[in-house]
Short mmCIF file of C-alpha atoms in Angstrom, two decimals:
data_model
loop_
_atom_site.label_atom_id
_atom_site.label_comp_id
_atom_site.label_asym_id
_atom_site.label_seq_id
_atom_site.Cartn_x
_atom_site.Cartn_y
_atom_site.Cartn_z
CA UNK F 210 19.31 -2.05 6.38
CA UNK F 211 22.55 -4.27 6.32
CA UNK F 212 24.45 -4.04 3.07
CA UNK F 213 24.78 -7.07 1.39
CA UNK F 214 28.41 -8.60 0.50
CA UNK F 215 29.46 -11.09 -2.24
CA UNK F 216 30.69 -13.46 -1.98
CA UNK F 217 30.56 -14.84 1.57
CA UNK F 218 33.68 -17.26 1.13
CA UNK F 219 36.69 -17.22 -1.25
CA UNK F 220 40.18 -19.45 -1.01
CA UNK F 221 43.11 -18.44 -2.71
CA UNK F 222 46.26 -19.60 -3.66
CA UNK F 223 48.89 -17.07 -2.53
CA UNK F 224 49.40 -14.34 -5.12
CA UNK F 225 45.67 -14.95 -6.97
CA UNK F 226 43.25 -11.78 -7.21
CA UNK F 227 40.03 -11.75 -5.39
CA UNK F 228 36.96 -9.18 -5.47
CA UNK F 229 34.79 -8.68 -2.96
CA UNK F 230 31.53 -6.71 -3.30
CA UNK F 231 29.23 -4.87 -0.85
CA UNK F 232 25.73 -3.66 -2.13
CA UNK F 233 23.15 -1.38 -0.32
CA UNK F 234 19.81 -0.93 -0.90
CA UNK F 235 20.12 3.17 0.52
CA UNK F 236 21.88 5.43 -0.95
CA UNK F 237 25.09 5.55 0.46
CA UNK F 238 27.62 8.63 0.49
CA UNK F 239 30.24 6.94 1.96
CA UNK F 240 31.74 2.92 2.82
CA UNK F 241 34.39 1.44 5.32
CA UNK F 242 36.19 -1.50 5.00
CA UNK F 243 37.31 -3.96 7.94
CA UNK F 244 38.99 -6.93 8.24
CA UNK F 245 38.86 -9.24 10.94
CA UNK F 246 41.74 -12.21 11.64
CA UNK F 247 40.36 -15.05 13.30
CA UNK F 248 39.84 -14.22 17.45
CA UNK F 249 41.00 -10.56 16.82
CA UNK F 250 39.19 -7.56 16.81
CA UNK F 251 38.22 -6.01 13.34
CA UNK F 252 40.48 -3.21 12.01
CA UNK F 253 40.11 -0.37 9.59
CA UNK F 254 41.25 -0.70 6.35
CA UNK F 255 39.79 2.30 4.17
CA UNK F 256 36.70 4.89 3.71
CA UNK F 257 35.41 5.20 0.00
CA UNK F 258 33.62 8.77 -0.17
CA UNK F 259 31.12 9.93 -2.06
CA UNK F 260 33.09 11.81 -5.71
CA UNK F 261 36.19 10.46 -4.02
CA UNK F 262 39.12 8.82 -5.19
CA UNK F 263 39.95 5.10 -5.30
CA UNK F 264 41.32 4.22 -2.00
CA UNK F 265 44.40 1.82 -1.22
CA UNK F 266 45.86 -0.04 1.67
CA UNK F 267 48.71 -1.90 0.85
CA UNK F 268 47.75 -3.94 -2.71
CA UNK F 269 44.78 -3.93 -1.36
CA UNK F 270 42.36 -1.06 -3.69
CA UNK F 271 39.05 -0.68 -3.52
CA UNK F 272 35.99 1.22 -5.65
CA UNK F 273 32.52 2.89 -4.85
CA UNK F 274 30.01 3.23 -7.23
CA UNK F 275 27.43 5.75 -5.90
CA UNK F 276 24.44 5.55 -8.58
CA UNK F 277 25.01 1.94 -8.20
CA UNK F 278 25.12 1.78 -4.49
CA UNK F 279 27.64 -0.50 -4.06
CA UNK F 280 31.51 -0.85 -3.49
CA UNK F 281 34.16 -2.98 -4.26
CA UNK F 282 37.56 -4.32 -2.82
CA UNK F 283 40.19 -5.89 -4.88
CA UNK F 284 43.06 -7.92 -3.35
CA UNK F 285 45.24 -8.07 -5.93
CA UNK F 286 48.35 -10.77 -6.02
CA UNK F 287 47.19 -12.03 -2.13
CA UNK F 288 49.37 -12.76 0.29
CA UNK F 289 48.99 -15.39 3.05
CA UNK F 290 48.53 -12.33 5.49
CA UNK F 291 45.13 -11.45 3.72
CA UNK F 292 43.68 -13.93 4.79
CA UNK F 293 40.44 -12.88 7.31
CA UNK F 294 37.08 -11.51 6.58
CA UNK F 295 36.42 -8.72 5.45
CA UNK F 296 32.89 -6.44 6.15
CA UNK F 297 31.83 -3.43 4.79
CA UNK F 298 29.83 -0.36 6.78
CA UNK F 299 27.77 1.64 5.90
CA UNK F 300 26.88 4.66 7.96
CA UNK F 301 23.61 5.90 9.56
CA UNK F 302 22.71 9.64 9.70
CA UNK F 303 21.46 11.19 12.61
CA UNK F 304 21.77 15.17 13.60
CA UNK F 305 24.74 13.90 16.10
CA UNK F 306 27.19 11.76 13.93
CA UNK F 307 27.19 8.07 12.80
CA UNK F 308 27.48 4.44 13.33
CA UNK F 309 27.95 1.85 10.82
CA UNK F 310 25.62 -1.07 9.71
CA UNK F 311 27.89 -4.08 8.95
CA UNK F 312 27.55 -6.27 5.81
CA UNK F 313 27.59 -9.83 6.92
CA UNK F 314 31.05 -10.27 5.80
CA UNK F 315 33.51 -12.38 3.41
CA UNK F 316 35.72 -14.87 4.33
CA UNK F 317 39.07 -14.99 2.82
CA UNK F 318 41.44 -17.59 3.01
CA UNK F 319 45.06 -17.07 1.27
CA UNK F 320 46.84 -20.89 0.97
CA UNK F 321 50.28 -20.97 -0.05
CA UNK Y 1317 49.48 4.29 22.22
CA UNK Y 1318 46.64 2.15 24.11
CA UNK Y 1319 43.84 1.08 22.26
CA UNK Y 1320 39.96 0.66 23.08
CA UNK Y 1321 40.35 -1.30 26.26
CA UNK Y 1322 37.26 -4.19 27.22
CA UNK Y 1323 36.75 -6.02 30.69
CA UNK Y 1324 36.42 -8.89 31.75
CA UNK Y 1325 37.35 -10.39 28.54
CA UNK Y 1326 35.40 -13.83 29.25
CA UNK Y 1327 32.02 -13.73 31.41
CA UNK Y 1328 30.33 -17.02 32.30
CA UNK Y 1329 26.90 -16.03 33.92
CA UNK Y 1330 24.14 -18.04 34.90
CA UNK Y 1331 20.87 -17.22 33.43
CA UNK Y 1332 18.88 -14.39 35.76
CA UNK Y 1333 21.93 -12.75 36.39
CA UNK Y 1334 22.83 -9.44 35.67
CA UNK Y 1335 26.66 -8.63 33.93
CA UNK Y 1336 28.20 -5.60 33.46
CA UNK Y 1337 30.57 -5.21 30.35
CA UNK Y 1338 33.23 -2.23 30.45
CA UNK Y 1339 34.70 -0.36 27.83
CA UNK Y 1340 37.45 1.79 27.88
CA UNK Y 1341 37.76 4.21 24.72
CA UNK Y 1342 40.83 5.57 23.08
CA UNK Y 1343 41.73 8.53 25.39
CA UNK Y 1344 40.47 11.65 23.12
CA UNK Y 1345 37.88 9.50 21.36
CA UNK Y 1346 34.57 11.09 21.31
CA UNK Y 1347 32.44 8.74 20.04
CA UNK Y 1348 31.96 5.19 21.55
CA UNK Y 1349 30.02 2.17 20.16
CA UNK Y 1350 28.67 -0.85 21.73
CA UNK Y 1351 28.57 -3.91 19.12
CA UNK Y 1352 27.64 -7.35 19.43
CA UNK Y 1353 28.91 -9.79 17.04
CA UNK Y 1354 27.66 -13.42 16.14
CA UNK Y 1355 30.41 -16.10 15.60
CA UNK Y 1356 30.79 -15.78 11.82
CA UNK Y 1357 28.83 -12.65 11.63
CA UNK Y 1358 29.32 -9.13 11.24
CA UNK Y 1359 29.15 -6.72 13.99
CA UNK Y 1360 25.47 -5.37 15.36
CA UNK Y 1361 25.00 -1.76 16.21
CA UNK Y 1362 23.48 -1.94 20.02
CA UNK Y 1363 23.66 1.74 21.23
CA UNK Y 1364 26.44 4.94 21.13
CA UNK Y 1365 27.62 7.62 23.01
CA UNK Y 1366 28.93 11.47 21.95
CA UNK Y 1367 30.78 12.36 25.18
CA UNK Y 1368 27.93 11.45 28.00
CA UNK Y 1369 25.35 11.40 25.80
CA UNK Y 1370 23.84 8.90 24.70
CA UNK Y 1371 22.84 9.59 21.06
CA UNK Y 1372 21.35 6.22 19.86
CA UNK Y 1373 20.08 3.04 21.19
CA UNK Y 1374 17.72 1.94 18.55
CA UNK Y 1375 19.89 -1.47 18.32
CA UNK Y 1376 19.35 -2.60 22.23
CA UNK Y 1377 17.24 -5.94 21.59
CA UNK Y 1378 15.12 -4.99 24.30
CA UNK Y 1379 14.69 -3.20 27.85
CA UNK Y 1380 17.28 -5.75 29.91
CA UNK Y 1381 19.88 -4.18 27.70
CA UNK Y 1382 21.40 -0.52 29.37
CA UNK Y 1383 24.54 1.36 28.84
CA UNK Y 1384 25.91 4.41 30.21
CA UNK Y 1385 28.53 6.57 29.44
CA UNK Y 1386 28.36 9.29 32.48
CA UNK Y 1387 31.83 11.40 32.17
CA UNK Y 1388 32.13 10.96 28.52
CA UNK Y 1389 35.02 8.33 29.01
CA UNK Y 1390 34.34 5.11 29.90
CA UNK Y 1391 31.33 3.21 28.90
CA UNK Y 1392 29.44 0.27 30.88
CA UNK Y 1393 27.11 -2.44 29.00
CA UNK Y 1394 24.77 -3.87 31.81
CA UNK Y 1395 22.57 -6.77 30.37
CA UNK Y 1396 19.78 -7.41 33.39
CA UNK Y 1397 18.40 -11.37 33.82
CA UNK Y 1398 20.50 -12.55 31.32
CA UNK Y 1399 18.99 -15.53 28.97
CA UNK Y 1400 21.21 -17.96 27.07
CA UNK Y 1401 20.13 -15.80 23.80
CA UNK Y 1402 22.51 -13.18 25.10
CA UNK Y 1403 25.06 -15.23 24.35
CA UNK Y 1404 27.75 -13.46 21.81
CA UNK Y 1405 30.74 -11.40 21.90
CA UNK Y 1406 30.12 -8.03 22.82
CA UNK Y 1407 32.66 -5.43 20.90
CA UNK Y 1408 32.99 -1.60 21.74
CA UNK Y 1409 34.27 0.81 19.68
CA UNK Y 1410 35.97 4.73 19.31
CA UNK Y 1411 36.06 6.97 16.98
CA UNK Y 1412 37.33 10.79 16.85
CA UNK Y 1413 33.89 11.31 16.35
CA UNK Y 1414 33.61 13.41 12.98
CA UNK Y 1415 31.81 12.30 9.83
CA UNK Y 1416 34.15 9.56 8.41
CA UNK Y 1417 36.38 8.97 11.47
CA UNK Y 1418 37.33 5.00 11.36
CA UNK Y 1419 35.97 3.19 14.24
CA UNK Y 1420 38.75 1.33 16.42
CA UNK Y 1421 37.50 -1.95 18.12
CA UNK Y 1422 38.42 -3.49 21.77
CA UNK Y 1423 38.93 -7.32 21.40
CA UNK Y 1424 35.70 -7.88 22.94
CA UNK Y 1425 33.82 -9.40 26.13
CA UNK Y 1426 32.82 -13.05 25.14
CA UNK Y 1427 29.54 -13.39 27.04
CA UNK Y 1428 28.06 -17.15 27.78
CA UNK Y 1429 25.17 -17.75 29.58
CA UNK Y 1430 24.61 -20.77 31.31
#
């Protein structure tokens, strides 16, 4: 199932804090986070696993809450180069590897 | 170094037509996904490849959809009769292949049926 993300839009003015949430209804032992700039491809930003530690790109941190089944990303003090959207993944299992379900994603914008 | 590699990176098709979309992976990558992504939407798992083999393709809408992967390198999406539905941007994808390995995206085929 897709994860869910909250919420699907949010403007900032430049140097505001955002948070953007991802829920699943699986349980989940890891999450990715991508974001995508308008007519680009989307790029990696960070893996949250399972007992792991907080991650951080940049001032860019996220969480993952596994009883909860959900994850977090926190842009704190944006900049105008945040602004994209941003999708989490979740992976599928199989006895060969993986391949991640995208959320539906969260549009940032960062004005100055 | 080169990244994930996609041709042609516009298609216009009429509808009955078949296309085929190529992808070439970042050299060493094991893994390679095939994506298709909605304007405004995130991407959708079609099908993937370890080496030549073709692990899943649970996410192929249906049997005009194909993809192949025969010398564990480079990857061909054939859509047969298109329909306008097929219309999207189709996005492949590498990864090192182990549990957690990030995935690394071509800048797409945008597909249009006419």
């Amino acid at each position: 199932q897709q994860p869910v993300q909250s919420p699907q839009a949010v403007i900032l003015r430049e140097g505001e804090d955002a948070v953007i949430n991802c829920s699943s209804s699986k349980a989940l032992y890891s999450v990715h986070w991508y974001r995508q700039k308008h007519g680009e491809a989307p790029v990696f930003l960070m893996i949250l696993l399972k007992g792991g530690e907080q991650m951080r790109h940049e001032k860019i941190s996220a969480s993952f809450n596994e009883k909860k089944q959900q994850s977090s990303l926190y842009l704190t003090a944006s900049q105008l180069s945040y602004s994209g959207t941003y999708f989490c993944g979740t992976p599928e299992i199989n006895n060969a590897g993986n391949m991640l379900t995208f959320g539906g994603g969260t549009r940032l914008m960062v004005k100055p | 170094g080169a990244g994930v590699s996609q041709s042609p990176r516009y298609k216009v098709t009429k509808r009955g037509q078949d296309v085929a979309l190529r992808c070439d992976p970042i050299s060493g990558h094991v893994s390679l996904y095939w994506y298709r992504q909605a304007l405004g939407q995130g991407p959708e798992f079609l099908t993937y490849f370890n080496y030549e083999a073709q692990q899943d393709k649970s996410g192929l809408p249906n049997d005009r959809f194909s993809a192949e992967r025969p010398e564990g390198s480079i990857s061909t999406l054939t859509i047969q009769r298109t329909e306008q539905r097929d219309s999207a941007m189709y996005r492949c994808a590498s990864s090192l292949g182990y549990g957690d390995s990030p995935l690394h995206f071509g800048n797409g085929t945008r597909l249009t049926v006419t």
